[in-house]
Amino acid sequence: MPELTLENVTTIDDIPEAAWDRFSGAGNPFLRHRFFAALEHSGCTTQASGWQPCHLLIKLDGVLAGVAPAYLKNHSMGEYVFDWGWADAYQRHGLPYYPKLLIAVPFTPAQGPRLLLDPQQRQRMTPAMIQHALDLLISRLGAHSWHLLFPDQADQALLDSPGSLHRLGCQFHWHNRGYHQFDDFLATLTSRKRKSIRRERRQVSEQGIRFEHYPGTDLSGAALSTFYQYYQATYFKRGQRPYLNLSFFRALQREQPEQLHLIMAEKDGNWIAGALFLIGADTLYGRYWGCLEEYNHLHFETCYYQGIELAIALGLARFDAGAQGEHKLIRGFEPTLTHSWHGVAHPDFRQAIGNFCREEADQVRGYRNEAMTLLPFHKGATD
């Protein structure tokens, strides 16, 4: 049996970009070295923000076999897999829940690889090896648990061990079934839902609102700065500070322009709202949105309908418009199970949290099955 070991670094700069991207590739915009560098260099993921970089070097028999984005955290903000209740239970029993090791893309509830491994070396690994290496790592770091969020199927196969806990969630994703234009998608919907979407889009237009598209390669500083004001507003309205700053968005536009796309809503010659998308090899990711004033159906048009049109134009198979949002369901976004895996050091809490995860998973599966019956497609449209 080969020996699997995990080493950690405290800054992405300790791993050369070429070495990291050899495992991540460039197809997923959230996994590139440049994305993590933009987060760190802008101050969004630092020890001061509670996101201490702890990126992993994964070695088999001493040879580098992969990397993983990881952070040592003293809070649970910005994760989209909520464990506040677990932390509260620890506190009530006089036990520390933090620090914890988080293996994830910060502020990004999008599924994808998390263990960025050489394919041949992946085949030599087992769930027991991964579990053992992670348990040793959190012990060495003084952490009380590890959490791996939104993995793909290949990673899940390496995480499914008796000692780790599996948690389910549900999001809503849009699928491109060979559509050439938006009307092709509308043709798959029932007449009532098709008319409803057309009415929403018409009402946006009747308010005098138009849309301007800015690929990252043609994105001006003025448009990006204005969008950031709108992005900030979505947090300020809830009494929160935004997770990301303008420096991050500028770095993203500078370093990954080909994977960036901004849609700005315009009325009477002025911008009024905006949505920022990232482009993957086969998926469009709708990530950030904001406006200063509310307009009828503007959010649906900017974030969803414009996004669907963009995904069709780019020939992408899927549109992931972010976490939660049951309102996406009646607009053709299909319920999709998401996953996370957790390792808890304390034996009694490991058992209690495991029971919770199993009960929650039954509820999530039931929710997804019910949601499938509410999709707006006419019979046979999604076969």
mmCIF file of C-alpha atoms in Angstrom:
data_model
loop_
_atom_site.group_PDB
_atom_site.id
_atom_site.type_symbol
_atom_site.label_atom_id
_atom_site.label_comp_id
_atom_site.label_asym_id
_atom_site.label_seq_id
_atom_site.Cartn_x
_atom_site.Cartn_y
_atom_site.Cartn_z
ATOM 1 C CA MET A 1 0.000 0.000 0.000
ATOM 2 C CA PRO A 2 1.516 3.357 -0.988
ATOM 3 C CA GLU A 3 1.934 5.979 1.703
ATOM 4 C CA LEU A 4 -0.234 9.089 1.285
ATOM 5 C CA THR A 5 0.860 12.223 3.125
ATOM 6 C CA LEU A 6 -0.501 15.757 3.258
ATOM 7 C CA GLU A 7 1.692 18.806 3.634
ATOM 8 C CA ASN A 8 0.368 22.343 3.910
ATOM 9 C CA VAL A 9 1.570 25.811 2.956
ATOM 10 C CA THR A 10 0.360 29.119 4.366
ATOM 11 C CA THR A 11 0.222 31.040 1.097
ATOM 12 C CA ILE A 12 -0.621 30.139 -2.482
ATOM 13 C CA ASP A 13 2.650 31.821 -3.468
ATOM 14 C CA ASP A 14 4.549 28.865 -1.974
ATOM 15 C CA ILE A 15 3.223 26.708 -4.830
ATOM 16 C CA PRO A 16 4.354 27.797 -8.315
ATOM 17 C CA GLU A 17 1.506 28.544 -10.687
ATOM 18 C CA ALA A 18 2.669 25.966 -13.222
ATOM 19 C CA ALA A 19 2.864 23.279 -10.533
ATOM 20 C CA TRP A 20 -0.672 24.023 -9.295
ATOM 21 C CA ASP A 21 -2.267 24.369 -12.728
ATOM 22 C CA ARG A 22 -0.694 21.093 -13.831
ATOM 23 C CA PHE A 23 -3.297 19.459 -11.592
ATOM 24 C CA SER A 24 -6.160 21.973 -11.811
ATOM 25 C CA GLY A 25 -6.112 22.721 -15.521
ATOM 26 C CA ALA A 26 -7.668 25.939 -16.813
ATOM 27 C CA GLY A 27 -11.203 24.738 -17.569
ATOM 28 C CA ASN A 28 -12.669 25.538 -14.163
ATOM 29 C CA PRO A 29 -12.173 29.252 -13.413
ATOM 30 C CA PHE A 30 -12.422 28.731 -9.632
ATOM 31 C CA LEU A 31 -9.592 26.202 -9.410
ATOM 32 C CA ARG A 32 -6.799 28.073 -11.144
ATOM 33 C CA HIS A 33 -3.807 29.321 -9.183
ATOM 34 C CA ARG A 34 -4.654 32.852 -10.343
ATOM 35 C CA PHE A 35 -8.093 32.717 -8.730
ATOM 36 C CA PHE A 36 -6.713 31.782 -5.312
ATOM 37 C CA ALA A 37 -3.915 34.324 -5.686
ATOM 38 C CA ALA A 38 -6.461 37.051 -6.445
ATOM 39 C CA LEU A 39 -8.391 36.150 -3.291
ATOM 40 C CA GLU A 40 -5.276 36.146 -1.142
ATOM 41 C CA HIS A 41 -3.465 39.175 -2.568
ATOM 42 C CA SER A 42 -6.618 41.303 -2.315
ATOM 43 C CA GLY A 43 -6.921 40.457 1.378
ATOM 44 C CA CYS A 44 -10.136 38.426 1.054
ATOM 45 C CA THR A 45 -8.573 35.165 2.280
ATOM 46 C CA THR A 46 -6.074 35.929 5.012
ATOM 47 C CA GLN A 47 -5.629 35.107 8.659
ATOM 48 C CA ALA A 48 -7.192 38.486 9.502
ATOM 49 C CA SER A 49 -10.356 37.626 7.543
ATOM 50 C CA GLY A 50 -10.605 34.205 9.197
ATOM 51 C CA TRP A 51 -9.522 32.439 6.003
ATOM 52 C CA GLN A 52 -5.924 31.415 6.723
ATOM 53 C CA PRO A 53 -4.605 29.716 3.564
ATOM 54 C CA CYS A 54 -3.622 26.126 4.279
ATOM 55 C CA HIS A 55 -3.320 24.703 0.777
ATOM 56 C CA LEU A 56 -2.416 21.046 0.571
ATOM 57 C CA LEU A 57 0.354 19.202 -1.205
ATOM 58 C CA ILE A 58 -0.799 15.622 -1.701
ATOM 59 C CA LYS A 59 2.064 13.152 -1.921
ATOM 60 C CA LEU A 60 2.261 9.436 -2.645
ATOM 61 C CA ASP A 61 5.475 7.813 -1.431
ATOM 62 C CA GLY A 62 6.991 11.278 -1.212
ATOM 63 C CA VAL A 63 6.143 12.258 -4.809
ATOM 64 C CA LEU A 64 3.740 15.127 -5.491
ATOM 65 C CA ALA A 65 0.470 13.612 -6.747
ATOM 66 C CA GLY A 66 -1.844 16.595 -6.436
ATOM 67 C CA VAL A 67 -2.915 19.732 -4.590
ATOM 68 C CA ALA A 68 -6.066 20.959 -2.860
ATOM 69 C CA PRO A 69 -7.358 24.424 -1.894
ATOM 70 C CA ALA A 70 -7.694 24.553 1.886
ATOM 71 C CA TYR A 71 -8.100 27.066 4.692
ATOM 72 C CA LEU A 72 -7.816 27.018 8.466
ATOM 73 C CA LYS A 73 -10.912 28.820 9.725
ATOM 74 C CA ASN A 74 -12.178 30.275 12.979
ATOM 75 C CA HIS A 75 -15.725 30.946 11.732
ATOM 76 C CA SER A 76 -18.215 29.449 9.249
ATOM 77 C CA MET A 77 -19.057 32.460 7.089
ATOM 78 C CA GLY A 78 -18.954 32.311 3.296
ATOM 79 C CA GLU A 79 -19.207 28.523 2.970
ATOM 80 C CA TYR A 80 -22.829 27.818 1.902
ATOM 81 C CA VAL A 81 -22.848 24.523 3.816
ATOM 82 C CA PHE A 82 -24.135 25.634 7.171
ATOM 83 C CA ASP A 83 -22.672 24.141 10.340
ATOM 84 C CA TRP A 84 -23.539 26.919 12.786
ATOM 85 C CA GLY A 85 -25.691 24.474 14.742
ATOM 86 C CA TRP A 86 -22.748 22.115 15.149
ATOM 87 C CA ALA A 87 -20.573 24.932 16.445
ATOM 88 C CA ASP A 88 -23.296 25.999 18.883
ATOM 89 C CA ALA A 89 -23.609 22.448 20.220
ATOM 90 C CA TYR A 90 -19.858 22.300 20.851
ATOM 91 C CA GLN A 91 -20.014 25.624 22.687
ATOM 92 C CA ARG A 92 -22.914 24.481 24.886
ATOM 93 C CA HIS A 93 -20.801 21.517 25.957
ATOM 94 C CA GLY A 94 -17.770 23.693 26.674
ATOM 95 C CA LEU A 95 -15.785 22.325 23.737
ATOM 96 C CA PRO A 96 -14.003 24.255 20.958
ATOM 97 C CA TYR A 97 -15.351 23.796 17.425
ATOM 98 C CA TYR A 98 -12.789 26.055 15.770
ATOM 99 C CA PRO A 99 -10.290 26.051 14.207
ATOM 100 C CA LYS A 100 -11.494 23.757 11.471
ATOM 101 C CA LEU A 101 -9.880 22.752 8.174
ATOM 102 C CA LEU A 102 -11.960 23.701 5.145
ATOM 103 C CA ILE A 103 -11.186 22.198 1.730
ATOM 104 C CA ALA A 104 -13.196 24.377 -0.613
ATOM 105 C CA VAL A 105 -13.274 27.332 -2.972
ATOM 106 C CA PRO A 106 -14.029 30.383 -0.792
ATOM 107 C CA PHE A 107 -17.432 32.024 -1.204
ATOM 108 C CA THR A 108 -18.247 29.689 -4.108
ATOM 109 C CA PRO A 109 -21.003 27.053 -3.825
ATOM 110 C CA ALA A 110 -20.178 25.507 -7.209
ATOM 111 C CA GLN A 111 -19.520 21.803 -7.649
ATOM 112 C CA GLY A 112 -16.193 20.652 -9.016
ATOM 113 C CA PRO A 113 -12.960 18.848 -8.163
ATOM 114 C CA ARG A 114 -11.436 19.643 -4.779
ATOM 115 C CA LEU A 115 -8.724 16.982 -4.672
ATOM 116 C CA LEU A 116 -6.767 18.048 -7.741
ATOM 117 C CA LEU A 117 -4.948 14.829 -8.512
ATOM 118 C CA ASP A 118 -2.912 13.253 -11.247
ATOM 119 C CA PRO A 119 -5.365 10.730 -12.802
ATOM 120 C CA GLN A 120 -2.963 7.806 -12.577
ATOM 121 C CA GLN A 121 -2.053 8.569 -8.974
ATOM 122 C CA ARG A 122 -5.749 8.926 -8.074
ATOM 123 C CA GLN A 123 -6.250 5.292 -9.032
ATOM 124 C CA ARG A 124 -3.722 4.249 -6.385
ATOM 125 C CA MET A 125 -5.599 6.015 -3.581
ATOM 126 C CA THR A 126 -8.372 4.660 -1.384
ATOM 127 C CA PRO A 127 -10.931 6.359 0.878
ATOM 128 C CA ALA A 128 -9.194 4.900 3.911
ATOM 129 C CA MET A 129 -5.919 6.516 2.856
ATOM 130 C CA ILE A 130 -7.574 9.904 2.395
ATOM 131 C CA GLN A 131 -9.409 9.629 5.715
ATOM 132 C CA HIS A 132 -6.248 8.683 7.603
ATOM 133 C CA ALA A 133 -4.188 11.464 6.030
ATOM 134 C CA LEU A 134 -6.832 14.111 6.778
ATOM 135 C CA ASP A 135 -7.211 12.950 10.376
ATOM 136 C CA LEU A 136 -3.453 13.169 10.889
ATOM 137 C CA LEU A 137 -3.401 16.625 9.311
ATOM 138 C CA ILE A 138 -6.075 18.177 11.535
ATOM 139 C CA SER A 139 -4.353 16.709 14.586
ATOM 140 C CA ARG A 140 -1.087 18.318 13.533
ATOM 141 C CA LEU A 141 -2.796 21.648 12.819
ATOM 142 C CA GLY A 142 -4.703 21.686 16.094
ATOM 143 C CA ALA A 143 -8.047 21.629 14.242
ATOM 144 C CA HIS A 144 -11.089 19.727 15.453
ATOM 145 C CA SER A 145 -12.627 18.735 12.116
ATOM 146 C CA TRP A 146 -12.183 18.816 8.366
ATOM 147 C CA HIS A 147 -14.828 19.729 5.781
ATOM 148 C CA LEU A 148 -14.707 19.240 2.010
ATOM 149 C CA LEU A 149 -17.437 21.161 0.169
ATOM 150 C CA PHE A 150 -19.103 20.702 -3.237
ATOM 151 C CA PRO A 151 -16.890 17.899 -4.644
ATOM 152 C CA ASP A 152 -17.475 16.202 -7.971
ATOM 153 C CA GLN A 153 -18.220 12.484 -8.357
ATOM 154 C CA ALA A 154 -14.565 11.474 -8.660
ATOM 155 C CA ASP A 155 -13.734 13.108 -5.347
ATOM 156 C CA GLN A 156 -16.775 11.610 -3.663
ATOM 157 C CA ALA A 157 -15.534 8.141 -4.527
ATOM 158 C CA LEU A 158 -12.374 8.904 -2.517
ATOM 159 C CA LEU A 159 -14.260 10.379 0.436
ATOM 160 C CA ASP A 160 -16.776 7.613 1.055
ATOM 161 C CA SER A 161 -15.176 5.943 4.061
ATOM 162 C CA PRO A 162 -16.816 4.789 7.328
ATOM 163 C CA GLY A 163 -15.095 7.536 9.295
ATOM 164 C CA SER A 164 -16.306 10.496 7.217
ATOM 165 C CA LEU A 165 -19.778 12.013 7.202
ATOM 166 C CA HIS A 166 -21.738 12.704 4.013
ATOM 167 C CA ARG A 167 -24.100 15.649 3.799
ATOM 168 C CA LEU A 168 -26.561 16.500 1.006
ATOM 169 C CA GLY A 169 -27.887 19.813 -0.259
ATOM 170 C CA CYS A 170 -29.980 20.913 -3.219
ATOM 171 C CA GLN A 171 -29.407 23.578 -5.838
ATOM 172 C CA PHE A 172 -31.131 24.444 -9.130
ATOM 173 C CA HIS A 173 -29.195 24.219 -12.403
ATOM 174 C CA TRP A 174 -30.230 24.894 -15.991
ATOM 175 C CA HIS A 175 -29.321 22.379 -18.713
ATOM 176 C CA ASN A 176 -28.781 23.152 -22.365
ATOM 177 C CA ARG A 177 -30.351 20.399 -24.468
ATOM 178 C CA GLY A 178 -28.966 21.519 -27.776
ATOM 179 C CA TYR A 179 -30.818 24.834 -27.921
ATOM 180 C CA HIS A 180 -29.825 27.321 -30.605
ATOM 181 C CA GLN A 181 -31.771 30.254 -29.163
ATOM 182 C CA PHE A 182 -33.896 31.177 -26.149
ATOM 183 C CA ASP A 183 -37.131 30.331 -27.972
ATOM 184 C CA ASP A 184 -35.919 26.737 -28.385
ATOM 185 C CA PHE A 185 -35.774 26.481 -24.594
ATOM 186 C CA LEU A 186 -39.189 28.128 -24.237
ATOM 187 C CA ALA A 187 -40.655 25.564 -26.626
ATOM 188 C CA THR A 188 -39.938 22.825 -24.075
ATOM 189 C CA LEU A 189 -42.107 24.500 -21.421
ATOM 190 C CA THR A 190 -45.824 24.193 -20.851
ATOM 191 C CA SER A 191 -47.866 26.920 -22.491
ATOM 192 C CA ARG A 192 -48.667 28.633 -19.190
ATOM 193 C CA LYS A 193 -45.011 28.791 -18.053
ATOM 194 C CA ARG A 194 -43.862 29.885 -21.498
ATOM 195 C CA LYS A 195 -46.321 32.775 -21.469
ATOM 196 C CA SER A 196 -45.292 33.711 -17.921
ATOM 197 C CA ILE A 197 -41.611 34.028 -18.852
ATOM 198 C CA ARG A 198 -42.392 36.008 -21.981
ATOM 199 C CA ARG A 199 -44.552 38.345 -19.902
ATOM 200 C CA GLU A 200 -41.763 38.881 -17.361
ATOM 201 C CA ARG A 201 -39.262 39.672 -20.091
ATOM 202 C CA ARG A 202 -41.687 42.010 -21.824
ATOM 203 C CA GLN A 203 -42.371 43.908 -18.602
ATOM 204 C CA VAL A 204 -38.652 44.484 -18.116
ATOM 205 C CA SER A 205 -38.411 45.881 -21.630
ATOM 206 C CA GLU A 206 -41.486 48.052 -21.100
ATOM 207 C CA GLN A 207 -39.716 49.729 -18.166
ATOM 208 C CA GLY A 208 -37.168 51.018 -20.679
ATOM 209 C CA ILE A 209 -34.425 48.651 -19.504
ATOM 210 C CA ARG A 210 -31.827 47.352 -21.934
ATOM 211 C CA PHE A 211 -28.772 45.140 -21.454
ATOM 212 C CA GLU A 212 -25.128 45.563 -22.366
ATOM 213 C CA HIS A 213 -22.686 42.657 -22.474
ATOM 214 C CA TYR A 214 -19.016 43.073 -21.589
ATOM 215 C CA PRO A 215 -16.700 40.096 -22.122
ATOM 216 C CA GLY A 216 -13.783 40.227 -19.706
ATOM 217 C CA THR A 217 -11.404 41.068 -22.531
ATOM 218 C CA ASP A 218 -13.450 44.223 -23.289
ATOM 219 C CA LEU A 219 -14.456 45.162 -19.750
ATOM 220 C CA SER A 220 -13.782 48.762 -18.781
ATOM 221 C CA GLY A 221 -12.724 49.873 -15.334
ATOM 222 C CA ALA A 222 -15.778 52.118 -15.121
ATOM 223 C CA ALA A 223 -18.194 49.246 -15.733
ATOM 224 C CA LEU A 224 -16.439 47.004 -13.205
ATOM 225 C CA SER A 225 -16.337 49.732 -10.540
ATOM 226 C CA THR A 226 -20.018 50.516 -11.040
ATOM 227 C CA PHE A 227 -20.903 46.844 -10.841
ATOM 228 C CA TYR A 228 -18.977 46.595 -7.583
ATOM 229 C CA GLN A 229 -21.152 49.322 -6.056
ATOM 230 C CA TYR A 230 -24.188 47.203 -6.894
ATOM 231 C CA TYR A 231 -22.542 44.056 -5.524
ATOM 232 C CA GLN A 232 -21.793 45.855 -2.243
ATOM 233 C CA ALA A 233 -25.389 46.989 -1.981
ATOM 234 C CA THR A 234 -26.698 43.399 -1.864
ATOM 235 C CA TYR A 235 -24.780 42.926 1.392
ATOM 236 C CA PHE A 236 -25.366 46.364 2.891
ATOM 237 C CA LYS A 237 -29.130 45.872 2.492
ATOM 238 C CA ARG A 238 -28.826 42.892 4.877
ATOM 239 C CA GLY A 239 -26.558 44.737 7.284
ATOM 240 C CA GLN A 240 -23.496 42.725 6.229
ATOM 241 C CA ARG A 241 -20.104 43.516 4.796
ATOM 242 C CA PRO A 242 -19.313 42.024 1.373
ATOM 243 C CA TYR A 243 -16.929 39.082 1.309
ATOM 244 C CA LEU A 244 -15.058 40.380 -1.728
ATOM 245 C CA ASN A 245 -13.459 43.753 -2.456
ATOM 246 C CA LEU A 246 -12.875 45.724 -5.635
ATOM 247 C CA SER A 247 -9.217 44.706 -5.691
ATOM 248 C CA PHE A 248 -10.273 41.079 -6.074
ATOM 249 C CA PHE A 249 -12.564 41.822 -9.015
ATOM 250 C CA ARG A 250 -9.879 43.909 -10.697
ATOM 251 C CA ALA A 251 -7.367 41.085 -10.280
ATOM 252 C CA LEU A 252 -9.891 38.617 -11.704
ATOM 253 C CA GLN A 253 -10.453 40.827 -14.742
ATOM 254 C CA ARG A 254 -6.712 41.285 -15.205
ATOM 255 C CA GLU A 255 -5.692 37.638 -14.736
ATOM 256 C CA GLN A 256 -8.676 35.672 -16.127
ATOM 257 C CA PRO A 257 -10.398 37.997 -18.622
ATOM 258 C CA GLU A 258 -11.312 35.188 -21.005
ATOM 259 C CA GLN A 259 -13.396 33.543 -18.259
ATOM 260 C CA LEU A 260 -15.248 36.674 -17.190
ATOM 261 C CA HIS A 261 -18.477 38.174 -18.545
ATOM 262 C CA LEU A 262 -20.378 41.165 -17.138
ATOM 263 C CA ILE A 263 -23.978 42.004 -18.019
ATOM 264 C CA MET A 264 -25.115 45.513 -17.096
ATOM 265 C CA ALA A 265 -28.726 46.702 -17.128
ATOM 266 C CA GLU A 266 -29.198 50.229 -18.534
ATOM 267 C CA LYS A 267 -32.092 52.681 -18.301
ATOM 268 C CA ASP A 268 -32.223 56.221 -19.672
ATOM 269 C CA GLY A 269 -28.535 56.080 -20.500
ATOM 270 C CA ASN A 270 -27.468 55.013 -16.998
ATOM 271 C CA TRP A 271 -26.476 51.671 -15.565
ATOM 272 C CA ILE A 272 -28.898 50.452 -12.898
ATOM 273 C CA ALA A 273 -27.844 46.850 -12.154
ATOM 274 C CA GLY A 274 -25.295 44.210 -13.071
ATOM 275 C CA ALA A 275 -24.494 40.504 -12.935
ATOM 276 C CA LEU A 276 -21.050 38.952 -13.213
ATOM 277 C CA PHE A 277 -20.579 35.485 -14.724
ATOM 278 C CA LEU A 278 -17.598 33.151 -14.948
ATOM 279 C CA ILE A 279 -17.149 30.788 -17.872
ATOM 280 C CA GLY A 280 -15.934 27.224 -17.514
ATOM 281 C CA ALA A 281 -15.191 24.547 -20.078
ATOM 282 C CA ASP A 282 -18.820 23.381 -20.178
ATOM 283 C CA THR A 283 -20.587 25.462 -17.516
ATOM 284 C CA LEU A 284 -21.624 29.077 -17.072
ATOM 285 C CA TYR A 285 -21.471 30.229 -13.460
ATOM 286 C CA GLY A 286 -23.675 33.090 -12.345
ATOM 287 C CA ARG A 287 -21.879 34.389 -9.290
ATOM 288 C CA TYR A 288 -22.436 38.033 -8.329
ATOM 289 C CA TRP A 289 -25.336 40.444 -8.722
ATOM 290 C CA GLY A 290 -26.475 43.816 -7.452
ATOM 291 C CA CYS A 291 -28.696 46.840 -7.984
ATOM 292 C CA LEU A 292 -29.471 50.087 -6.165
ATOM 293 C CA GLU A 293 -33.182 50.323 -6.961
ATOM 294 C CA GLU A 294 -35.783 47.607 -7.439
ATOM 295 C CA TYR A 295 -37.457 47.112 -10.807
ATOM 296 C CA ASN A 296 -40.128 44.602 -11.721
ATOM 297 C CA HIS A 297 -38.547 41.240 -12.719
ATOM 298 C CA LEU A 298 -35.108 42.828 -13.191
ATOM 299 C CA HIS A 299 -33.319 40.216 -11.089
ATOM 300 C CA PHE A 300 -34.847 37.313 -13.018
ATOM 301 C CA GLU A 301 -33.981 38.891 -16.370
ATOM 302 C CA THR A 302 -30.417 39.936 -15.534
ATOM 303 C CA CYS A 303 -29.331 36.846 -13.640
ATOM 304 C CA TYR A 304 -31.355 34.061 -15.254
ATOM 305 C CA TYR A 305 -32.777 34.844 -18.676
ATOM 306 C CA GLN A 306 -29.742 36.811 -19.844
ATOM 307 C CA GLY A 307 -27.588 34.013 -18.385
ATOM 308 C CA ILE A 308 -29.511 31.345 -20.289
ATOM 309 C CA GLU A 309 -29.065 33.291 -23.508
ATOM 310 C CA LEU A 310 -25.342 33.630 -22.801
ATOM 311 C CA ALA A 311 -24.962 29.901 -22.099
ATOM 312 C CA ILE A 312 -26.723 29.096 -25.376
ATOM 313 C CA ALA A 313 -24.581 31.574 -27.315
ATOM 314 C CA LEU A 314 -21.397 30.084 -25.848
ATOM 315 C CA GLY A 315 -22.547 26.512 -26.457
ATOM 316 C CA LEU A 316 -22.247 25.582 -22.777
ATOM 317 C CA ALA A 317 -24.028 22.519 -21.447
ATOM 318 C CA ARG A 318 -25.012 23.871 -18.043
ATOM 319 C CA PHE A 319 -25.801 27.092 -16.211
ATOM 320 C CA ASP A 320 -25.122 27.113 -12.474
ATOM 321 C CA ALA A 321 -26.758 30.281 -11.143
ATOM 322 C CA GLY A 322 -25.668 29.851 -7.527
ATOM 323 C CA ALA A 323 -27.015 28.438 -4.282
ATOM 324 C CA GLN A 324 -30.631 28.161 -3.162
ATOM 325 C CA GLY A 325 -33.473 29.953 -4.933
ATOM 326 C CA GLU A 326 -36.679 27.947 -5.362
ATOM 327 C CA HIS A 327 -37.871 30.703 -7.711
ATOM 328 C CA LYS A 328 -35.467 29.208 -10.271
ATOM 329 C CA LEU A 329 -37.530 26.020 -10.401
ATOM 330 C CA ILE A 330 -40.479 27.412 -12.360
ATOM 331 C CA ARG A 331 -38.010 29.061 -14.741
ATOM 332 C CA GLY A 332 -36.537 25.761 -15.900
ATOM 333 C CA PHE A 333 -33.708 25.257 -13.410
ATOM 334 C CA GLU A 334 -33.711 21.629 -12.311
ATOM 335 C CA PRO A 335 -33.111 20.444 -8.722
ATOM 336 C CA THR A 336 -29.621 19.004 -8.344
ATOM 337 C CA LEU A 337 -28.151 17.284 -5.309
ATOM 338 C CA THR A 338 -24.940 18.763 -3.921
ATOM 339 C CA HIS A 339 -22.540 17.073 -1.543
ATOM 340 C CA SER A 340 -20.117 17.754 1.249
ATOM 341 C CA TRP A 341 -17.978 15.459 3.370
ATOM 342 C CA HIS A 342 -16.904 15.999 6.951
ATOM 343 C CA GLY A 343 -14.455 14.458 9.400
ATOM 344 C CA VAL A 344 -15.128 15.108 13.096
ATOM 345 C CA ALA A 345 -12.467 14.250 15.664
ATOM 346 C CA HIS A 346 -14.666 14.073 18.782
ATOM 347 C CA PRO A 347 -16.232 10.559 18.831
ATOM 348 C CA ASP A 348 -19.536 11.507 20.498
ATOM 349 C CA PHE A 349 -20.101 14.495 18.236
ATOM 350 C CA ARG A 350 -19.070 12.416 15.218
ATOM 351 C CA GLN A 351 -21.910 10.010 16.019
ATOM 352 C CA ALA A 352 -24.433 12.771 16.705
ATOM 353 C CA ILE A 353 -23.545 14.727 13.563
ATOM 354 C CA GLY A 354 -23.622 11.514 11.548
ATOM 355 C CA ASN A 355 -27.195 10.860 12.713
ATOM 356 C CA PHE A 356 -28.118 14.426 11.773
ATOM 357 C CA CYS A 357 -26.608 14.084 8.290
ATOM 358 C CA ARG A 358 -28.526 10.875 7.596
ATOM 359 C CA GLU A 359 -31.843 12.371 8.707
ATOM 360 C CA GLU A 360 -31.178 15.557 6.767
ATOM 361 C CA ALA A 361 -30.267 13.576 3.637
ATOM 362 C CA ASP A 362 -33.647 11.819 3.677
ATOM 363 C CA GLN A 363 -35.352 15.211 3.862
ATOM 364 C CA VAL A 364 -33.225 16.649 1.056
ATOM 365 C CA ARG A 365 -33.928 13.682 -1.227
ATOM 366 C CA GLY A 366 -37.645 14.041 -0.534
ATOM 367 C CA TYR A 367 -37.459 17.755 -1.253
ATOM 368 C CA ARG A 368 -35.654 17.147 -4.546
ATOM 369 C CA ASN A 369 -38.163 14.491 -5.627
ATOM 370 C CA GLU A 370 -41.056 16.831 -4.891
ATOM 371 C CA ALA A 371 -39.318 19.675 -6.717
ATOM 372 C CA MET A 372 -38.926 17.492 -9.809
ATOM 373 C CA THR A 373 -42.728 17.269 -10.046
ATOM 374 C CA LEU A 374 -42.961 21.078 -10.211
ATOM 375 C CA LEU A 375 -40.704 21.604 -13.219
ATOM 376 C CA PRO A 376 -42.339 23.645 -16.001
ATOM 377 C CA PHE A 377 -41.455 21.331 -18.908
ATOM 378 C CA HIS A 378 -44.111 19.614 -20.937
ATOM 379 C CA LYS A 379 -44.027 15.824 -20.990
ATOM 380 C CA GLY A 380 -41.029 14.337 -22.750
ATOM 381 C CA ALA A 381 -39.197 17.643 -23.154
ATOM 382 C CA THR A 382 -36.239 16.640 -20.964
ATOM 383 C CA ASP A 383 -35.881 13.002 -22.042
#
